[in-house]
Coordinates of C-alpha atoms in Angstrom, one line a residue:
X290 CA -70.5 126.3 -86.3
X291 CA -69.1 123.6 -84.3
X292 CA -66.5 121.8 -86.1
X293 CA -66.0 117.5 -84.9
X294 CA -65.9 114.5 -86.1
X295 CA -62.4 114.5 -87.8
X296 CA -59.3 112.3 -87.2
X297 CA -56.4 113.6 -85.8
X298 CA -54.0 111.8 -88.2
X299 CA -52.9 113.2 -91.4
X300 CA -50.7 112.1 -94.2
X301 CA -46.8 113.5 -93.2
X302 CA -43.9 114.5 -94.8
X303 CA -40.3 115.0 -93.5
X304 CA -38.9 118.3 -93.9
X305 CA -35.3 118.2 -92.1
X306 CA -35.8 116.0 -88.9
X307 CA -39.5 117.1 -88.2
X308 CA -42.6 115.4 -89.9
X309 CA -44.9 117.7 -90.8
X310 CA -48.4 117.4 -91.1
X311 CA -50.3 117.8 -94.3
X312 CA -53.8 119.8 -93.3
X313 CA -55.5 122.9 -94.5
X314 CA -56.2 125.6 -91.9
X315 CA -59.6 124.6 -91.5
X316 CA -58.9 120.6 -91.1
X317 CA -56.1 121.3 -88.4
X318 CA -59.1 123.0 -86.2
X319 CA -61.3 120.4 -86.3
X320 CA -58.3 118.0 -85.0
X321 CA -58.3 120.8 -81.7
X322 CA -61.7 121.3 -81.7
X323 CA -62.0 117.0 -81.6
X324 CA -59.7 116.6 -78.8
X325 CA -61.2 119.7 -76.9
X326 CA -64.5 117.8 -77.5
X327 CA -63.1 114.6 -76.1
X328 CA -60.7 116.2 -73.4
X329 CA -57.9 114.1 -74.8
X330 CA -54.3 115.9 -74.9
X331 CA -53.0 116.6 -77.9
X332 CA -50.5 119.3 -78.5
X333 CA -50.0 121.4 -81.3
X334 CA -46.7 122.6 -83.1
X335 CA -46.9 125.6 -85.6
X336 CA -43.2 124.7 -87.0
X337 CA -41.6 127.2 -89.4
X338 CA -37.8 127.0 -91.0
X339 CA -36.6 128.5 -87.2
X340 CA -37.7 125.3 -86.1
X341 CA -36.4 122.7 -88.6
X342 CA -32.9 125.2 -88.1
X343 CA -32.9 124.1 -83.9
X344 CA -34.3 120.8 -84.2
X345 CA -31.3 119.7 -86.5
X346 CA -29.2 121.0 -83.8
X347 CA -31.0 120.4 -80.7
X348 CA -31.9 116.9 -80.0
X349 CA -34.5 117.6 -77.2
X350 CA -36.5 119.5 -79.8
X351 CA -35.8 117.0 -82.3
X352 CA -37.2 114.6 -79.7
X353 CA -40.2 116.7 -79.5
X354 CA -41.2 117.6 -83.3
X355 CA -41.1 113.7 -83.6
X356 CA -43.0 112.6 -80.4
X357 CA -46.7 113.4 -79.7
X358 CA -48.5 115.9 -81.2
X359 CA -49.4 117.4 -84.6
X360 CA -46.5 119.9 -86.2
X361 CA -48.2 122.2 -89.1
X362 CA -46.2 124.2 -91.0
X363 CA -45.9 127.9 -90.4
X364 CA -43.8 129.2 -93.0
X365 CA -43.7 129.0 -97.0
X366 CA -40.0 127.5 -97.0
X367 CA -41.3 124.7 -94.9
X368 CA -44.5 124.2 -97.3
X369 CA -42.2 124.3 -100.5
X370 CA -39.6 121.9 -98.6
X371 CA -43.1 120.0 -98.1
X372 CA -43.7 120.1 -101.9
X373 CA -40.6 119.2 -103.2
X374 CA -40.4 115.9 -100.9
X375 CA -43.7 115.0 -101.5
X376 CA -45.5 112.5 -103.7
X377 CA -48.6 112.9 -102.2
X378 CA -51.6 113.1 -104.0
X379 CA -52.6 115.9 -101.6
X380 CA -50.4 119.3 -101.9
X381 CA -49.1 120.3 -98.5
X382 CA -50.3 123.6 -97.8
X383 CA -49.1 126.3 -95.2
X384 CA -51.1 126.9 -91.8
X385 CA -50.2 130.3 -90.3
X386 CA -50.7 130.5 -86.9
X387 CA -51.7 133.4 -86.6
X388 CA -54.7 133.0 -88.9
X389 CA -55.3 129.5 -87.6
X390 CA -55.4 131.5 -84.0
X391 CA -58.2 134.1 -85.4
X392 CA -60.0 131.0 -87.8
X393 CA -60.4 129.6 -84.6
X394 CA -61.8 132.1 -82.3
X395 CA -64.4 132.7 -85.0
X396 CA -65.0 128.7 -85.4
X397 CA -65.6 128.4 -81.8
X398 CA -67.8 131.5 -80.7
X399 CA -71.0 130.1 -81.0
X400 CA -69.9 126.4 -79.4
X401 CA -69.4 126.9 -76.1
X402 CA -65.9 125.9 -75.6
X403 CA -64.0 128.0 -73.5
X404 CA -60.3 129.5 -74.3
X405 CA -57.2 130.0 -72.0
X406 CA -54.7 132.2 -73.4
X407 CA -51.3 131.6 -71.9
X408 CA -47.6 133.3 -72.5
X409 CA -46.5 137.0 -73.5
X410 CA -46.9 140.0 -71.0
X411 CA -50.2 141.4 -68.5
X412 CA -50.6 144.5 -71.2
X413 CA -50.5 142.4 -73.9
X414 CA -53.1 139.8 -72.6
X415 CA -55.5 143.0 -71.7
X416 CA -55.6 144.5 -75.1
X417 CA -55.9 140.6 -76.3
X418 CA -58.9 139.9 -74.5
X419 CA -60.5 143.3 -74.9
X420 CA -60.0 142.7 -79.0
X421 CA -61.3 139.2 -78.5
X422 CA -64.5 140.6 -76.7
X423 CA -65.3 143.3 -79.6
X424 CA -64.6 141.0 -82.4
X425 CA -66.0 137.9 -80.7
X426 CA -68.6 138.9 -78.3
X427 CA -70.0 135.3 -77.8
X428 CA -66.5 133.7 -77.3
X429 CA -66.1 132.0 -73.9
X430 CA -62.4 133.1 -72.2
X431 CA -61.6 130.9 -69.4
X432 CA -58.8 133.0 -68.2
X433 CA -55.5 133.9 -68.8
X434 CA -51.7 134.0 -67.3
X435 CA -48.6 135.5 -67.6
X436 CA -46.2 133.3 -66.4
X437 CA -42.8 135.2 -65.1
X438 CA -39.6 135.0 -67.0
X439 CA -37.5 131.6 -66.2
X440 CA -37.0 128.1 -66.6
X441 CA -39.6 125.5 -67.4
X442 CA -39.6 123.9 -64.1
X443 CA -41.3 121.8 -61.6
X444 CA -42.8 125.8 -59.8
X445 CA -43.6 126.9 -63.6
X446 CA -45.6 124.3 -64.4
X447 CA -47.5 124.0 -61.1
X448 CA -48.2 127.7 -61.3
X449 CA -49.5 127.1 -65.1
X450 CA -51.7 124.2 -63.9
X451 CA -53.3 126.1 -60.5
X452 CA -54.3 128.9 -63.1
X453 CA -55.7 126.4 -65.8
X454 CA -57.6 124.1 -63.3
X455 CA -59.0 126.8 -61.4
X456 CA -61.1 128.1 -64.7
X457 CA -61.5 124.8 -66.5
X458 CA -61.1 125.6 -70.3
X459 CA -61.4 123.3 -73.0
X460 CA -58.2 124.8 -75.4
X461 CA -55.2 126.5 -74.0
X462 CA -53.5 128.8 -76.0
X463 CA -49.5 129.3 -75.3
X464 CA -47.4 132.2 -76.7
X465 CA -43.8 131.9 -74.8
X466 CA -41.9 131.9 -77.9
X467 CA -39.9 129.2 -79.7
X468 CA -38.8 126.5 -78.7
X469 CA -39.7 127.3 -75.3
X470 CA -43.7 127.2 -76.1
X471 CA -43.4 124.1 -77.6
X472 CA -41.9 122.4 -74.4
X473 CA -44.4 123.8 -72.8
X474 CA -47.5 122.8 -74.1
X475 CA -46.6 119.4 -75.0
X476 CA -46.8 119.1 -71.0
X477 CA -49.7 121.1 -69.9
X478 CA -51.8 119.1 -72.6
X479 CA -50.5 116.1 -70.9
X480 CA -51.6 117.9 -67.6
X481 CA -54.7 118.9 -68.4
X482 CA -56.0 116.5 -70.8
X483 CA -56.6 119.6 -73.0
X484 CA -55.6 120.8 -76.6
X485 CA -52.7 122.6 -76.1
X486 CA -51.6 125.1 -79.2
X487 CA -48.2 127.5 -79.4
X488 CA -49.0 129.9 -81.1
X489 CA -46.0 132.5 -81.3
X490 CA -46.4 136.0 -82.1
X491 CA -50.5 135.1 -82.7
X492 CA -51.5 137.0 -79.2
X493 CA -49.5 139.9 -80.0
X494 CA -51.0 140.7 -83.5
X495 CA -54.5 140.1 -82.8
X496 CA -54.0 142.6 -79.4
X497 CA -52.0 145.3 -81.5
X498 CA -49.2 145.1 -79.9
X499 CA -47.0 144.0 -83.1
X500 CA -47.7 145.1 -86.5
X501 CA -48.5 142.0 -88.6
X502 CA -47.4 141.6 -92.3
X503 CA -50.0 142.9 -95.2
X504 CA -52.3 139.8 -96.2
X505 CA -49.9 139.9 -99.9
X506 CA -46.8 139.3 -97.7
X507 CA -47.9 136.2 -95.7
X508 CA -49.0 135.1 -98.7
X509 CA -45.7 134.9 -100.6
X510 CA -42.0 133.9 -99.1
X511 CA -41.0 137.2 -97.6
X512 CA -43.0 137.5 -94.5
X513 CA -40.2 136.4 -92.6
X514 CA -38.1 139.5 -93.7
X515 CA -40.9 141.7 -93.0
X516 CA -40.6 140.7 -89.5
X517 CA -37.2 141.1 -89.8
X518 CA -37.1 144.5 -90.5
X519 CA -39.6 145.0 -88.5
X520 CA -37.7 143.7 -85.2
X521 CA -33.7 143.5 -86.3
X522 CA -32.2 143.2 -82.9
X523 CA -34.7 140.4 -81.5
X524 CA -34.8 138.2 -84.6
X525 CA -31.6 138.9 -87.2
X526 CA -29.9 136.0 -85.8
X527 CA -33.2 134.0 -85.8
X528 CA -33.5 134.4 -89.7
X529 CA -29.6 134.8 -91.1
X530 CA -28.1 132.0 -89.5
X531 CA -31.8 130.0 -88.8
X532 CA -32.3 130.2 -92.5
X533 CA -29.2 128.8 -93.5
X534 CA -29.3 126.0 -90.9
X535 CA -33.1 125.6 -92.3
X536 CA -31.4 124.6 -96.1
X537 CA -28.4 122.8 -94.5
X538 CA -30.9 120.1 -93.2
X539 CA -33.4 119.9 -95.6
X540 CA -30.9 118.9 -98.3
X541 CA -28.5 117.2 -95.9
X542 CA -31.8 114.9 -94.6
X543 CA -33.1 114.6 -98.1
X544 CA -29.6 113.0 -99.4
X545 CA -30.1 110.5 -96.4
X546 CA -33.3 109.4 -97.1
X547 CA -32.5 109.2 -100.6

């Protein structure tokens, strides 16, 4: 199906310092799908508690969360911050990037619109595509690049932008890992006039490469400790001290806008 004709404004709510966007899965692709459509930049956050955690220590980020761009929310702490806050008639509700990343795929594989998937390793990004190809045989992939370990810098993005130019797609996809991704595509989509969305550890679980939580574990609040144990030395600090930082905010920016 080819999904249009939907405004890419949505009612927000402030969890921390980052305004989050109130959308269901399926609304949030048809704001992409839009500005691919109308090759208009317009990048895409999926914001989880790790991200409220940094951007109430990291005023670059904050600057980002709160500039340009939609921020979803990745994570059921964020959606129940969401709830709590909220008097909106419309109940926030979680989109997982992941999930969004697959609803997306299968949205778009009869539309023409051709994908760019940016970030993680050359292995990864092989087993990616050939998953892509077998589940979604009429998808359209543009290309895809591994970008070298470094800085986001003036070479970085110029590589990024040779790669992305040279095959023309109409959504890039960017897995580089927070809050670097973020940075990142909020300035290629600026480059390229195209959607731009991070998508995290999305590449990695549709490839293989990382085993992903059981469908009743993203569904509840503990998927975030499934990924702990499954990865303790990369992400323990990430969750322990994030998660505290997450409730420090939430309730130290509620009592100021109370």
């Amino acid at each position: 199906m080819h999904i249009s004709d939907t405004p890419r404004s949505f009612p927000r709510v402030q969890v921390g310092k980052v305004p989050f966007d109130v959308a269901e899965p399926n609304e949030a692709i048809r704001a992409i799908v839009q500005s691919a459509d109308e090759h208009t930049p317009l990048p895409v956050r999926l914001s989880n508690a790790f991200c409220v955690a940094l951007a109430s220590q990291d005023a670059d980020y904050e600057k980002l969360l709160q500039g340009p761009g939609l921020n979803f929310a990745d994570g059921a702490p964020v959606v129940a911050a969401m709830r709590f806050h909220s008097d909106l008639t419309k109940k926030p509700s979680r989109v997982r990037g992941p999930s969004l990343f697959r609803l997306s795929l299968e949205s778009t594989e009869d539309t023409g619109l051709r994908h760019f998937f940016l970030g993680t390793t050359e292995e990864t990004l092989s087993k990616l595509v050939a998953k892509i190809e077998e589940d979604y045989p009429k998808l359209k992939i543009a290309g895809t690049y591994s970008p070298p370990f470094g800085p986001l810098d003036e070479n970085f993005y110029s590589e990024c932008m040779a790669r992305i130019e040279s095959t023309s797609p109409d959504i890039v996809w960017v897995a580089l890992g927070t809050p670097k991704q973020d940075f990142a595509a909020a300035r290629l989509s600026e480059l390229s006039s195209c959607p731009c969305v991070g998508v995290g550890a999305a590449f990695d679980f549709v490839a293989g490469t990382v085993t992903e939580a059981p469908e009743w574990i993203q569904n509840s609040y503990l998927e975030w400790l499934y990924r702990l144990f499954s990865e303790p030395k990369r992400l323990w600090r990430r969750y322990l001290f994030g998660n505290v930082q997450f409730i420090r905010s939430v309730f130290k920016e509620g009592r100021n806008r109370g």
